Every structure is written in structure tokens, then in C-alpha cells.
PDB file of C-alpha atoms in Angstrom:
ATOM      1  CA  UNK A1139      26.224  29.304   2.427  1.00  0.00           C
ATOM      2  CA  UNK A1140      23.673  30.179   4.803  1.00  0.00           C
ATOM      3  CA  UNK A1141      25.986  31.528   7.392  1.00  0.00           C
ATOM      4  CA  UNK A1142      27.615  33.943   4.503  1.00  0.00           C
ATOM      5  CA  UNK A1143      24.252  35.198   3.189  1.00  0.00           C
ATOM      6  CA  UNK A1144      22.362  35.742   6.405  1.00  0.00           C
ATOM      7  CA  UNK A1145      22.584  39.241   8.197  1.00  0.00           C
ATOM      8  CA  UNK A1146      19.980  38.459  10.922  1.00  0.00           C
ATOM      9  CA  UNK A1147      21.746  35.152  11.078  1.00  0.00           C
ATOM     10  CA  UNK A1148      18.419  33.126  11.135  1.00  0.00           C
ATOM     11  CA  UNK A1149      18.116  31.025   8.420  1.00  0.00           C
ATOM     12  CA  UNK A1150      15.622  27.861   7.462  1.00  0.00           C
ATOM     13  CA  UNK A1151      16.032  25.280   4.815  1.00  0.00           C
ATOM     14  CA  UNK A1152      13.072  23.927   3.033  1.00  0.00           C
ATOM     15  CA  UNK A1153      13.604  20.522   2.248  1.00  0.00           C
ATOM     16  CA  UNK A1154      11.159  17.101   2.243  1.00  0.00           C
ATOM     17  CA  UNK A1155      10.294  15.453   5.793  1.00  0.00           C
ATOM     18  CA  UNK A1156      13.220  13.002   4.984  1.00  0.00           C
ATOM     19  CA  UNK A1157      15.724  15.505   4.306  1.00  0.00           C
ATOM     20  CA  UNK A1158      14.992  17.460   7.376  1.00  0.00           C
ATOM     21  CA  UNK A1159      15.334  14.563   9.349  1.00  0.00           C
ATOM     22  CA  UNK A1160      18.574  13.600   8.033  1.00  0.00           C
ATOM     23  CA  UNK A1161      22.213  13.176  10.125  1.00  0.00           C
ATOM     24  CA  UNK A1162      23.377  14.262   6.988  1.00  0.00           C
ATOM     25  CA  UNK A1163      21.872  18.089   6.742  1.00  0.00           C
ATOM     26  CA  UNK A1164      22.642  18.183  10.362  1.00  0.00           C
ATOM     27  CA  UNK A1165      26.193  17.446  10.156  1.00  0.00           C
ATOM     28  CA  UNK A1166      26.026  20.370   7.473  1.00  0.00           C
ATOM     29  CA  UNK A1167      24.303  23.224  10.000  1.00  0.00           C
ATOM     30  CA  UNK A1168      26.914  21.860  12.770  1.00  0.00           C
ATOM     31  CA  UNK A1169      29.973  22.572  10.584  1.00  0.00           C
ATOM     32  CA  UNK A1170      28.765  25.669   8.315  1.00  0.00           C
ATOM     33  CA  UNK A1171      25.821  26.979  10.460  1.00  0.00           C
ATOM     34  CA  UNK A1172      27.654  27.171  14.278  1.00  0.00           C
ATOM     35  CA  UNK A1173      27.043  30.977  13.854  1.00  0.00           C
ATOM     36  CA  UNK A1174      23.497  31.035  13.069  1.00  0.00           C
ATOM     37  CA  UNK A1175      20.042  29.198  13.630  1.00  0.00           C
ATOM     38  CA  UNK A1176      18.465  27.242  11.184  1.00  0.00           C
ATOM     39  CA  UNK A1177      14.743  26.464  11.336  1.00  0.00           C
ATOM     40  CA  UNK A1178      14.407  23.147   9.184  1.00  0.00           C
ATOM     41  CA  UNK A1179      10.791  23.226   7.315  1.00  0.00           C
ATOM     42  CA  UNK A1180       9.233  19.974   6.018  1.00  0.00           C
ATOM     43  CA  UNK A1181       6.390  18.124   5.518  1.00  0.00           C
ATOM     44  CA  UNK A1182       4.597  20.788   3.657  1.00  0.00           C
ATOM     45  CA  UNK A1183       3.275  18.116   0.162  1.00  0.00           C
ATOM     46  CA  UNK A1184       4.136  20.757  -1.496  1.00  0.00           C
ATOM     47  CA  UNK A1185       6.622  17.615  -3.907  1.00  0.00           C
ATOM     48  CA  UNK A1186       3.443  15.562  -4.795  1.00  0.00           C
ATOM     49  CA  UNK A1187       1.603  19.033  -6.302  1.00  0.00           C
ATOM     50  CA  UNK A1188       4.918  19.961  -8.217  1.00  0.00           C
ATOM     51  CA  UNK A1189       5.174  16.634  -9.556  1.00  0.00           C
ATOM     52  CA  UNK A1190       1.832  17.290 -10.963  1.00  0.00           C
ATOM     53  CA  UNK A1191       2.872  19.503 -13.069  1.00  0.00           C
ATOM     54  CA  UNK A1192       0.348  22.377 -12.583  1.00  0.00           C
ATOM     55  CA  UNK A1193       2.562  25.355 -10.764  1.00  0.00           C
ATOM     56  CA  UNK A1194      -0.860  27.400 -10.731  1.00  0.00           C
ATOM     57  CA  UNK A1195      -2.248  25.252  -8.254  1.00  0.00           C
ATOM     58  CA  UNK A1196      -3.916  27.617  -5.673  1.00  0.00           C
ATOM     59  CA  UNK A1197      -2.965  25.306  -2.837  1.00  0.00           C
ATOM     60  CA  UNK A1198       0.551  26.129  -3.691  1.00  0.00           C
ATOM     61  CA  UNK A1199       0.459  29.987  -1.968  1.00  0.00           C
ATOM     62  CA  UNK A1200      -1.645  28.537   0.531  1.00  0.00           C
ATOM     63  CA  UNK A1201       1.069  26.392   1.835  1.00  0.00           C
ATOM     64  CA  UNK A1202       4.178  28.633   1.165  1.00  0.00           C
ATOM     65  CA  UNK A1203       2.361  31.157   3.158  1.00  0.00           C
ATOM     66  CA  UNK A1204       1.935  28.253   5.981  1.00  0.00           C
ATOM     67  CA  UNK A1205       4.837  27.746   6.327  1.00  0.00           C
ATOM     68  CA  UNK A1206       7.362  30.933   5.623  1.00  0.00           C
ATOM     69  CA  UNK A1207       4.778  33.776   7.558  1.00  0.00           C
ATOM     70  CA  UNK A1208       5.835  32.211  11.080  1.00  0.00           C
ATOM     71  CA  UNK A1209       9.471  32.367   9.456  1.00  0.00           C
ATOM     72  CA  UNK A1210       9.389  35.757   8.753  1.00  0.00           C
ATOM     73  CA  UNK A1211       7.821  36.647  12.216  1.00  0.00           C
ATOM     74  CA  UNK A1212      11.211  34.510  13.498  1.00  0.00           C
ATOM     75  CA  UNK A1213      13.344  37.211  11.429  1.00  0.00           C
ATOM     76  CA  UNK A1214      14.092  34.509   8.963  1.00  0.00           C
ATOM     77  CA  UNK A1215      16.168  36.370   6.668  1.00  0.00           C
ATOM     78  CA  UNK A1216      17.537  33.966   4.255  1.00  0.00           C
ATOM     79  CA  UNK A1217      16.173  30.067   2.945  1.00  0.00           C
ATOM     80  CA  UNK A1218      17.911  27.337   1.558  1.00  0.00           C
ATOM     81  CA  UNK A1219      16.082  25.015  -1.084  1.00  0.00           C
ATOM     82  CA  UNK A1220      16.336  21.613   0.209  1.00  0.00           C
ATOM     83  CA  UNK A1221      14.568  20.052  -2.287  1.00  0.00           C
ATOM     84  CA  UNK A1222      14.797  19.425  -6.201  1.00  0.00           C
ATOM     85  CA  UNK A1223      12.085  20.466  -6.453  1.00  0.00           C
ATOM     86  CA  UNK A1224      11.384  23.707  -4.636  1.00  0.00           C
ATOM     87  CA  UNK A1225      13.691  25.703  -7.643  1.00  0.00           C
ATOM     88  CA  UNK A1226      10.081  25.296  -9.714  1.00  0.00           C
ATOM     89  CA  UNK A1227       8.364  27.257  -6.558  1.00  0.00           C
ATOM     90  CA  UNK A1228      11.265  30.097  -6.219  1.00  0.00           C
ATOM     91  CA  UNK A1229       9.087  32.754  -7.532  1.00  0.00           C
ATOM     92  CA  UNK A1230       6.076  31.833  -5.795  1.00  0.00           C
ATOM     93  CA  UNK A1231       7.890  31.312  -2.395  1.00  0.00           C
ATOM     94  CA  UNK A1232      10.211  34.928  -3.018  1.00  0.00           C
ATOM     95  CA  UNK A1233       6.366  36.579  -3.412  1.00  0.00           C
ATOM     96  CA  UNK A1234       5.506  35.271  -0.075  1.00  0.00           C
ATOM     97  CA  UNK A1235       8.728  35.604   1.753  1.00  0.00           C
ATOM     98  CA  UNK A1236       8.907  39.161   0.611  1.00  0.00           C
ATOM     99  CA  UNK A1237      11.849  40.701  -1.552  1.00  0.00           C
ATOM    100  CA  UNK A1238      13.691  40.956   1.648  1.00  0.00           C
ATOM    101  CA  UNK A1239      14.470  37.314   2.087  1.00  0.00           C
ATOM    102  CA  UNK A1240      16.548  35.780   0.138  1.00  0.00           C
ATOM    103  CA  UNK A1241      16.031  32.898  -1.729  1.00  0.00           C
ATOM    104  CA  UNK A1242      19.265  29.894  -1.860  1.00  0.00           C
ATOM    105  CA  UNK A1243      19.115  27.070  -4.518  1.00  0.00           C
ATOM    106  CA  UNK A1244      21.313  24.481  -3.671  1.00  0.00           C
ATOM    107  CA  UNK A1245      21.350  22.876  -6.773  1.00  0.00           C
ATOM    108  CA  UNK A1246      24.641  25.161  -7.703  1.00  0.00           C
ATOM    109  CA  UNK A1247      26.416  23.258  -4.923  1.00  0.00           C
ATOM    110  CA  UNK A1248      25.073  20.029  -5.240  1.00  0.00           C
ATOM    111  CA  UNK A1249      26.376  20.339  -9.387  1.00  0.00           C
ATOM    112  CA  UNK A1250      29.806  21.541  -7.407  1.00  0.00           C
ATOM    113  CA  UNK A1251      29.634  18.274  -5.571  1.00  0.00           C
ATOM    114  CA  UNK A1252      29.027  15.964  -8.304  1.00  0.00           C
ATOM    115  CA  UNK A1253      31.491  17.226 -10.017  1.00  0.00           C
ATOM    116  CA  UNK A1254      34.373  16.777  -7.538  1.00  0.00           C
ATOM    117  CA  UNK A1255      33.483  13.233  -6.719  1.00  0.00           C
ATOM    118  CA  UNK A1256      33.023  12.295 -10.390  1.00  0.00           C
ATOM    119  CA  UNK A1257      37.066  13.983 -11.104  1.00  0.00           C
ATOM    120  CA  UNK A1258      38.280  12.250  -7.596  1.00  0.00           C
ATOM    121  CA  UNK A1259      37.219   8.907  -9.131  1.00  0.00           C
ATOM    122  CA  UNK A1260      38.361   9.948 -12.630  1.00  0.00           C
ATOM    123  CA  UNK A1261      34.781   9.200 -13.998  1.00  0.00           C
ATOM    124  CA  UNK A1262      34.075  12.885 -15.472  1.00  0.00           C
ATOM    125  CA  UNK A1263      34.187  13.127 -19.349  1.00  0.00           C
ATOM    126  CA  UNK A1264      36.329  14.900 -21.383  1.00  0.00           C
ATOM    127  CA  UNK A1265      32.943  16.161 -23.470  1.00  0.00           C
ATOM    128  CA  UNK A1266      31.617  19.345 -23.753  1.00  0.00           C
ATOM    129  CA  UNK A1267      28.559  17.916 -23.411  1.00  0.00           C
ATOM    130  CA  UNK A1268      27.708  14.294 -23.454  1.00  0.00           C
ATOM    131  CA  UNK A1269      24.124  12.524 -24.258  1.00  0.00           C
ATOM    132  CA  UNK A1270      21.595  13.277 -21.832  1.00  0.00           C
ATOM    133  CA  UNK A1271      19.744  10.218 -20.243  1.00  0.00           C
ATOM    134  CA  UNK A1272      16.322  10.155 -18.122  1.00  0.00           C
ATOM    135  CA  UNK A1273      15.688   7.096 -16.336  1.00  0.00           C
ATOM    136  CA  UNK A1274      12.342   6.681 -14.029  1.00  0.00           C
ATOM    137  CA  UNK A1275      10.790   3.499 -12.769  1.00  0.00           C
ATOM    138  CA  UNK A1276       7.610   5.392 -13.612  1.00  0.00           C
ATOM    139  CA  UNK A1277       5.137   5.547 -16.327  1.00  0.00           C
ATOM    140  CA  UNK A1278       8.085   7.069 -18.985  1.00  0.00           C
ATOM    141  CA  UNK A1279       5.609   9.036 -21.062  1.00  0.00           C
ATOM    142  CA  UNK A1280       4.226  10.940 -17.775  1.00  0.00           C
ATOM    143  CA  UNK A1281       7.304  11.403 -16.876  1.00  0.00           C
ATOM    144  CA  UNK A1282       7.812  13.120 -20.448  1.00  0.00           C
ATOM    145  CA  UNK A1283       5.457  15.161 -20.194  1.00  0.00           C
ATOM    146  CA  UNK A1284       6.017  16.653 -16.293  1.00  0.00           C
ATOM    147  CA  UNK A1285       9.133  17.235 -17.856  1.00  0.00           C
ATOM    148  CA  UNK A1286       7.807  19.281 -20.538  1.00  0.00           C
ATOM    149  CA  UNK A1287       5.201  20.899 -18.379  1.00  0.00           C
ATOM    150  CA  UNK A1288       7.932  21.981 -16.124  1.00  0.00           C
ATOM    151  CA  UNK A1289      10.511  23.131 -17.609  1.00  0.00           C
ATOM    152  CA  UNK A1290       9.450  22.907 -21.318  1.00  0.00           C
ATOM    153  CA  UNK A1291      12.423  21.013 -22.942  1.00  0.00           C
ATOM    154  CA  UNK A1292      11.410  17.517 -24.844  1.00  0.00           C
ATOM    155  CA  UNK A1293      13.302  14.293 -23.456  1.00  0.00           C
ATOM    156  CA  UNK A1294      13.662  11.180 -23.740  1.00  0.00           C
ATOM    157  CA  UNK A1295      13.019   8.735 -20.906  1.00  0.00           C
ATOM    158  CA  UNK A1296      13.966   4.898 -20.366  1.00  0.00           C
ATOM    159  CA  UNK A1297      12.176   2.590 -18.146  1.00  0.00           C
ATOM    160  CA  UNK A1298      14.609   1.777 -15.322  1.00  0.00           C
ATOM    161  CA  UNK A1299      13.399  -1.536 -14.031  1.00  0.00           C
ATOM    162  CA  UNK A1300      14.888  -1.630 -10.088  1.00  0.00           C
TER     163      UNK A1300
END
């Protein structure tokens, strides 16, 4: 957690607009974060240029630098990735924050959390691994390819018609 991680004990997490709005992330910093301050960071577009697909976009320092220099004047010692996204950005954002802020991906816990919900409700497979299924109400080819872009695994994607 934040609160375990941080030494200066001022922390941010860097999340989308609606996330850092959210009752939900607040109830999280009042019951783990009493301790410490968190600075919540949204709003930065940086989603819309990752879902792109082009991680070299220049724009992409521009904005990390935006946004985590006034952190690191606040002592900021620790972030939390808020975002699904942001995981694609973790070397870029480590470069600006400097190698003496440390970078949290919260897609560790969130895997923790799926996984206790899906065993409470007796839903999680026996497998080793099971058949992995991409949905998007998107354009599924573009969707492919981001995919590919990104992370550089082939997938297949069905139309998910809401």
C-alpha cells in the first residue's frame, strides 16, 4: 500500500478524472492512507494518447512532467497507478519522477481482488489456464491491433454489442 511504501508519507495516485473523483478511492485513502497525504492526479489525456497506440508520442513527457514536477516539489515520494493504463507509461513516468520515487501498479491488487470475489462466489476455475476472451464494443480489428502495438501478443477480439 501507499502508507507501507511511503517514507515521506506523501503519496499521489494517478488515476482518470473519474477515478479521482470517486467515493470509492476515497473510502480507500480514509481506511489505508489515515497516516499519510495523498495528492489525487487526473485529468491529464494522457488514456486517449495510450489508446493510440504510439508510446513515443512526445506529448507524453510533456504531460508526465506537468503533472509529477509539482509532486516532487510536494516531497511526493511514492505513486500509485490508478489507471489500466498508466502500467504502459511506468518507464516514462519513473524517468520523470526520478529513481527516487517509487512507482505502484495496482494491477497486482486489483488481480488479488478478482480473485477473492470470483472463489467467494465459487465462480473461479479449476484450470491452469482457461481460454482467453477480448470483448470491445469497438472497431474489433483496431482493437487488435492496439493490442499488438502495446503489448505485442496477437488476440482475438469479439464484438460485444451493449
Amino acid at each position: 500500500t501507499l502508507a507501507s511504501v511511503s517514507e515521506t508519507k506523501k503519496t499521489a495516485v494517478l488515476a482518470t478524472p473519474i477515478t479521482t473523483k470517486s467515493i470509492y478511492l476515497d473510502l480507500l485513502i480514509s481506511e489505508f492512507g489515515q497516516d499519510i497525504t495523498v495528492y489525487k492526479v487526473g485529468d491529464t489525456g494522457l488514456e486517449g494518447i495510450i489508446e493510440k497506440g504510439d508510446l513515443s508520442d512526445p506529448k507524453i513527457s510533456i504531460i508526465l512532467k506537468k503533472h509529477i514536477d509539482p509532486l516532487k516539489k510536494l516531497g511526493v515520494d511514492t505513486i500509485a497507478l490508478g489507471c489500466t493504463h498508466y502500467p504502459f507509461l511506468r518507464d516514462a513516468l519513473q524517468k520523470t519522477a526520478g529513481e527516487n520515487v517509487k512507482i505502484l501498479d495496482s494491477g497486482g491488487a486489483v488481480a488479488r481482488q478478482v480473485k477473492r470475489v470470483l472463489t467467494e462466489e465459487k465462480l473461479l476455475s479449476p484450470a491452469k489456464h482457461g481460454e482467453d476472451w477480448y470483448y470491445t464494443t469497438g472497431a474489433t480489428l483496431e482493437f487488435q491491433d492496439k493490442v499488438k502495438k502495446l503489448t505485442g501478443k496477437h488476440i482475438k477480439v469479439v464484438y460485444a454489442k451493449l
